[in-house]
Coordinates of C-alpha atoms in Angstrom, one line a residue:
X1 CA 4.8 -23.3 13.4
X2 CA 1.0 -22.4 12.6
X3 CA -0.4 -19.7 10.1
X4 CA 1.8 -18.2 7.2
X5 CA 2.4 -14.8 7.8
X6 CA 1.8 -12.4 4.9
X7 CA 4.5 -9.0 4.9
X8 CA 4.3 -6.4 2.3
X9 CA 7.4 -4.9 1.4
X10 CA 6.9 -1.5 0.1
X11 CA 8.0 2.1 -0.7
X12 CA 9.4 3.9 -4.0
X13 CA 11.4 2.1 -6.4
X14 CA 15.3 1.6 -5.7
X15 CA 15.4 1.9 -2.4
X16 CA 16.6 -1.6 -1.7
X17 CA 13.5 -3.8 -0.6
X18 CA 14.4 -6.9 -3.0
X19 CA 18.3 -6.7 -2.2
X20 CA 17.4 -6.7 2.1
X21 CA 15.3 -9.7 1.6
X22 CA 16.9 -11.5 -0.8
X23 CA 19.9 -10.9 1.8
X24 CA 17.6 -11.6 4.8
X25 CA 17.0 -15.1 3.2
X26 CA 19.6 -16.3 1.2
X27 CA 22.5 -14.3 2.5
X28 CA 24.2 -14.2 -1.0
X29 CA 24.2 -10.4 -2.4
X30 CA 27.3 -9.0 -2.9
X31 CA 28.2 -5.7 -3.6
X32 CA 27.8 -4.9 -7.6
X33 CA 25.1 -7.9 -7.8
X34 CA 22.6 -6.9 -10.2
X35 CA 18.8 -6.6 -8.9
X36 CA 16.5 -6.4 -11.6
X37 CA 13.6 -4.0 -11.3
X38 CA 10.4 -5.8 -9.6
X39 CA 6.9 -6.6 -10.7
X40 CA 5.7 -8.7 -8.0
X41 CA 7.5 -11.3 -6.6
X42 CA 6.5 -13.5 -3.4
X43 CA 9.3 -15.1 -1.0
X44 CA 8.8 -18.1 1.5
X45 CA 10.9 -18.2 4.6
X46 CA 10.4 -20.0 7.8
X47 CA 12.0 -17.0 10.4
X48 CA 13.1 -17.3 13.9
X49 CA 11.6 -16.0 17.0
X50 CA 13.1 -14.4 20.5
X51 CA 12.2 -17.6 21.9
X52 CA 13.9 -19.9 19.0
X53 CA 10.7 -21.0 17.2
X54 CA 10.5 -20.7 13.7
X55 CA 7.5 -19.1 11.4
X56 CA 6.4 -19.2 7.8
X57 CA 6.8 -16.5 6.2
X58 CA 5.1 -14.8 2.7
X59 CA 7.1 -11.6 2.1
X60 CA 5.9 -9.7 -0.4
X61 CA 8.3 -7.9 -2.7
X62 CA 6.3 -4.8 -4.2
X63 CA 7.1 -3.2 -7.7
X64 CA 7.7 0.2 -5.3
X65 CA 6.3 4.0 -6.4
X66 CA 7.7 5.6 -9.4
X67 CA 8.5 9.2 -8.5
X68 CA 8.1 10.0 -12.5
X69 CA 4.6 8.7 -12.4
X70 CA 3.6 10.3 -9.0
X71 CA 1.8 13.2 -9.7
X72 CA 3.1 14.3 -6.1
X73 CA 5.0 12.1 -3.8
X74 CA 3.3 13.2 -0.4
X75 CA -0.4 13.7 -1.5
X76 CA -0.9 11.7 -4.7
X77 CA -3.7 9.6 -2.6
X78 CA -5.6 8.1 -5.2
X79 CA -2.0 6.0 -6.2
X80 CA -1.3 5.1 -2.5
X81 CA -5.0 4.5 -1.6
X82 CA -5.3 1.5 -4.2
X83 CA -2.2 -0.3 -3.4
X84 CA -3.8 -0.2 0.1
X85 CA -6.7 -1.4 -1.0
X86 CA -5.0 -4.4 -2.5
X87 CA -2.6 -5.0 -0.2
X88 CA -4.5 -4.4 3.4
X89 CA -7.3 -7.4 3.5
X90 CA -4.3 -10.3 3.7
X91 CA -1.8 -8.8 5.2
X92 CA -0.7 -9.3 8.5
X93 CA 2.4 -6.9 8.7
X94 CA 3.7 -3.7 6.3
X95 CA 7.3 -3.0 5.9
X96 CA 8.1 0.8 4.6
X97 CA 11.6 1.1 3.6
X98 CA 13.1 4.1 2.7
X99 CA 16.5 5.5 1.8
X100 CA 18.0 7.9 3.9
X101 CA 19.6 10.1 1.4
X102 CA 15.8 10.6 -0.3
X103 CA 13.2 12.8 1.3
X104 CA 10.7 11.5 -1.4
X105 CA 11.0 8.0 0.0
X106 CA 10.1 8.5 3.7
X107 CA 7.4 11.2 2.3
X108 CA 6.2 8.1 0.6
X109 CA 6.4 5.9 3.4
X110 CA 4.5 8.4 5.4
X111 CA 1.7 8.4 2.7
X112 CA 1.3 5.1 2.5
X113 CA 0.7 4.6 6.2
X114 CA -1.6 7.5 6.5
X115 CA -3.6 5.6 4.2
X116 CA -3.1 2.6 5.8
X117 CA -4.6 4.1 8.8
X118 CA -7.8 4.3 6.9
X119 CA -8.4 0.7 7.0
X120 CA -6.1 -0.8 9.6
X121 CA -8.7 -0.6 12.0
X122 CA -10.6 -3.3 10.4
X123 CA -7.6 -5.8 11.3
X124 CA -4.6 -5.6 13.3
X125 CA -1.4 -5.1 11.1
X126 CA 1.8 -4.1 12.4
X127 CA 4.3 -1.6 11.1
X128 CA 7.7 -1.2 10.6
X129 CA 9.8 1.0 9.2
X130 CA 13.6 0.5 7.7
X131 CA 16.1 2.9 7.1
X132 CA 18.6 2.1 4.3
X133 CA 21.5 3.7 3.0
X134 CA 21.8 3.7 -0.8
X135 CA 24.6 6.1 -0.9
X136 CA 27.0 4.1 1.4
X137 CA 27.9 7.6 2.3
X138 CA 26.2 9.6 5.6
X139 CA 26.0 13.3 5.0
X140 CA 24.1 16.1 7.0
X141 CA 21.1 15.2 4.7
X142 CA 21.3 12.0 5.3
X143 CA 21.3 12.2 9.1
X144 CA 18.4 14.7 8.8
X145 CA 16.3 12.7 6.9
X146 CA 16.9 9.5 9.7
X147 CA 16.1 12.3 12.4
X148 CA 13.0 13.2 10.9
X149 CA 11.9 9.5 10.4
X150 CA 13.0 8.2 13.8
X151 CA 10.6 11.2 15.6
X152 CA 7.7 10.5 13.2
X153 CA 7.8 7.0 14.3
X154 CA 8.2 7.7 17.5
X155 CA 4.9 9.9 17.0
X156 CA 3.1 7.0 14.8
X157 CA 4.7 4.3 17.4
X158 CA 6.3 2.3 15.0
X159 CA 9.5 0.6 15.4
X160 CA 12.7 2.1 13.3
X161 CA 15.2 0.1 11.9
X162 CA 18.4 0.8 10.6
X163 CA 19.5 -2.2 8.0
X164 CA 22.4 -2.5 5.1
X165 CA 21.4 -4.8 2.5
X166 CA 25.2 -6.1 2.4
X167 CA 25.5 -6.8 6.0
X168 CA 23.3 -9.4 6.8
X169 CA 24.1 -9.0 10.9
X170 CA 21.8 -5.7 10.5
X171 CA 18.7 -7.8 9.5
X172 CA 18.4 -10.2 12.2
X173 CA 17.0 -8.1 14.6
X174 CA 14.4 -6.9 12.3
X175 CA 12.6 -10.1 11.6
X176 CA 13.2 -11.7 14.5
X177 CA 11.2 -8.9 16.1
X178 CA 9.0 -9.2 13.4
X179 CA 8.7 -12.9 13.7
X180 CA 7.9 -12.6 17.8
X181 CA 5.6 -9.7 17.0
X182 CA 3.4 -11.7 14.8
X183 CA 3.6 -14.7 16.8
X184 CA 3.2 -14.0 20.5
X185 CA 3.1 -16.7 23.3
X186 CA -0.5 -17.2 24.2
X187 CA -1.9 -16.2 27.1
X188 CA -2.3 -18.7 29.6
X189 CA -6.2 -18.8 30.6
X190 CA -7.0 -17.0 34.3
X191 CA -9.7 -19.5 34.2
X192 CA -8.9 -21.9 37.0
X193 CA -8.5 -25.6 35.5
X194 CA -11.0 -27.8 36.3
X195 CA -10.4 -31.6 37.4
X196 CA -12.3 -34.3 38.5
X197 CA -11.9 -34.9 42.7
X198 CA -13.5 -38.0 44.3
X199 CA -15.9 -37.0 46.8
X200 CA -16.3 -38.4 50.0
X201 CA -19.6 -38.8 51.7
X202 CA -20.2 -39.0 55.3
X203 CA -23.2 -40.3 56.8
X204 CA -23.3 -38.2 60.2
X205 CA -26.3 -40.3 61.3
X206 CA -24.0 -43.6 62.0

């Protein structure tokens, strides 16, 4: 285990981020458990790799965008471009969430990593996106919506999740990606090792 990874968790309000990791961590949310609306709240958890490590984690439960506030949900930039600004510099991964039955949401998500873009350059952050269904119901709208997210992050090259707050089964794959993402084997040096061999020296004059 070395660094603490830092994840933001991010998109419009009530679309789930605080119920899939409080799930993710504590595996305790039931259906009809009341999540109260978020400010700011930080979570530690220590999550497992492919290869059966475990990392620390900082997971980052944002407050989420306000669609009453927003003065447009895909171009209010000036909204989208501070929380980058505040967020960007220490983190080390974004999560966009979105719910499947709202448009708005994944225009948000698209937004903010647009303006992530911006700065992402200066560090490496990776990207993820999750799917979630708020409506516990799938509808032509709702399969839409996922269509159009799975082939913009297919475009953006960002990996898709589909993950249900109640089944906690659908969020291990997620992290432990995540996990393995963030912490990648190092790569063995093509430098040959160096060692110390006795020499031998022959006098060819005997």
């Amino acid at each position: 285990m070395g660094k603490t990874n830092r994840v933001v968790v991010c998109g419009l309000k009530r679309v789930g981020k605080t119920s899939i990791i409080e799930q993710s961590i504590y595996g305790n949310l039931k259906k009809g458990t009341e999540i109260f609306p978020t400010i700011e709240d930080i979570y530690v958890a220590n999550v497992e790799t492919d290869r059966g490590s475990r990392e620390k984690f900082n997971f980052y439960d944002t407050a989420g965008f306000d669609l009453n506030t927003l003065q447009s949900v895909n171009s209010d930039c000036s909204a989208y471009a501070s929380f980058i600004r505040q967020y960007a510099p220490q983190a080390d991964c974004f999560i966009f969430v979105y719910d499947t039955s709202s448009q708005s949401s994944l225009d948000c998500v698209c937004a903010l990593k647009q303006e992530l873009d911006k700065v992402k350059d200066k560090k490496e952050i990776v990207m993820i996106v999750f799917a979630h269904n708020m409506t516990e119901q799938y509808t032509s709208l709702s399969d839409a919506i996922k269509s159009n997210a799975i082939q913009w992050c297919t475009r953006e090259k960002i990996r898709h999740f589909d993950v249900d707050a109640f089944n906690r089964k659908s969020l291990h794959e997620p992290f432990i990606y995540l996990a393995s993402k963030l912490s990648p084997v190092p790569n063995r040096s093509s430098f040959p090792q160096l060692s110390m061999v006795r020499k031998t020296v022959r006098n060819e004059f005997n």
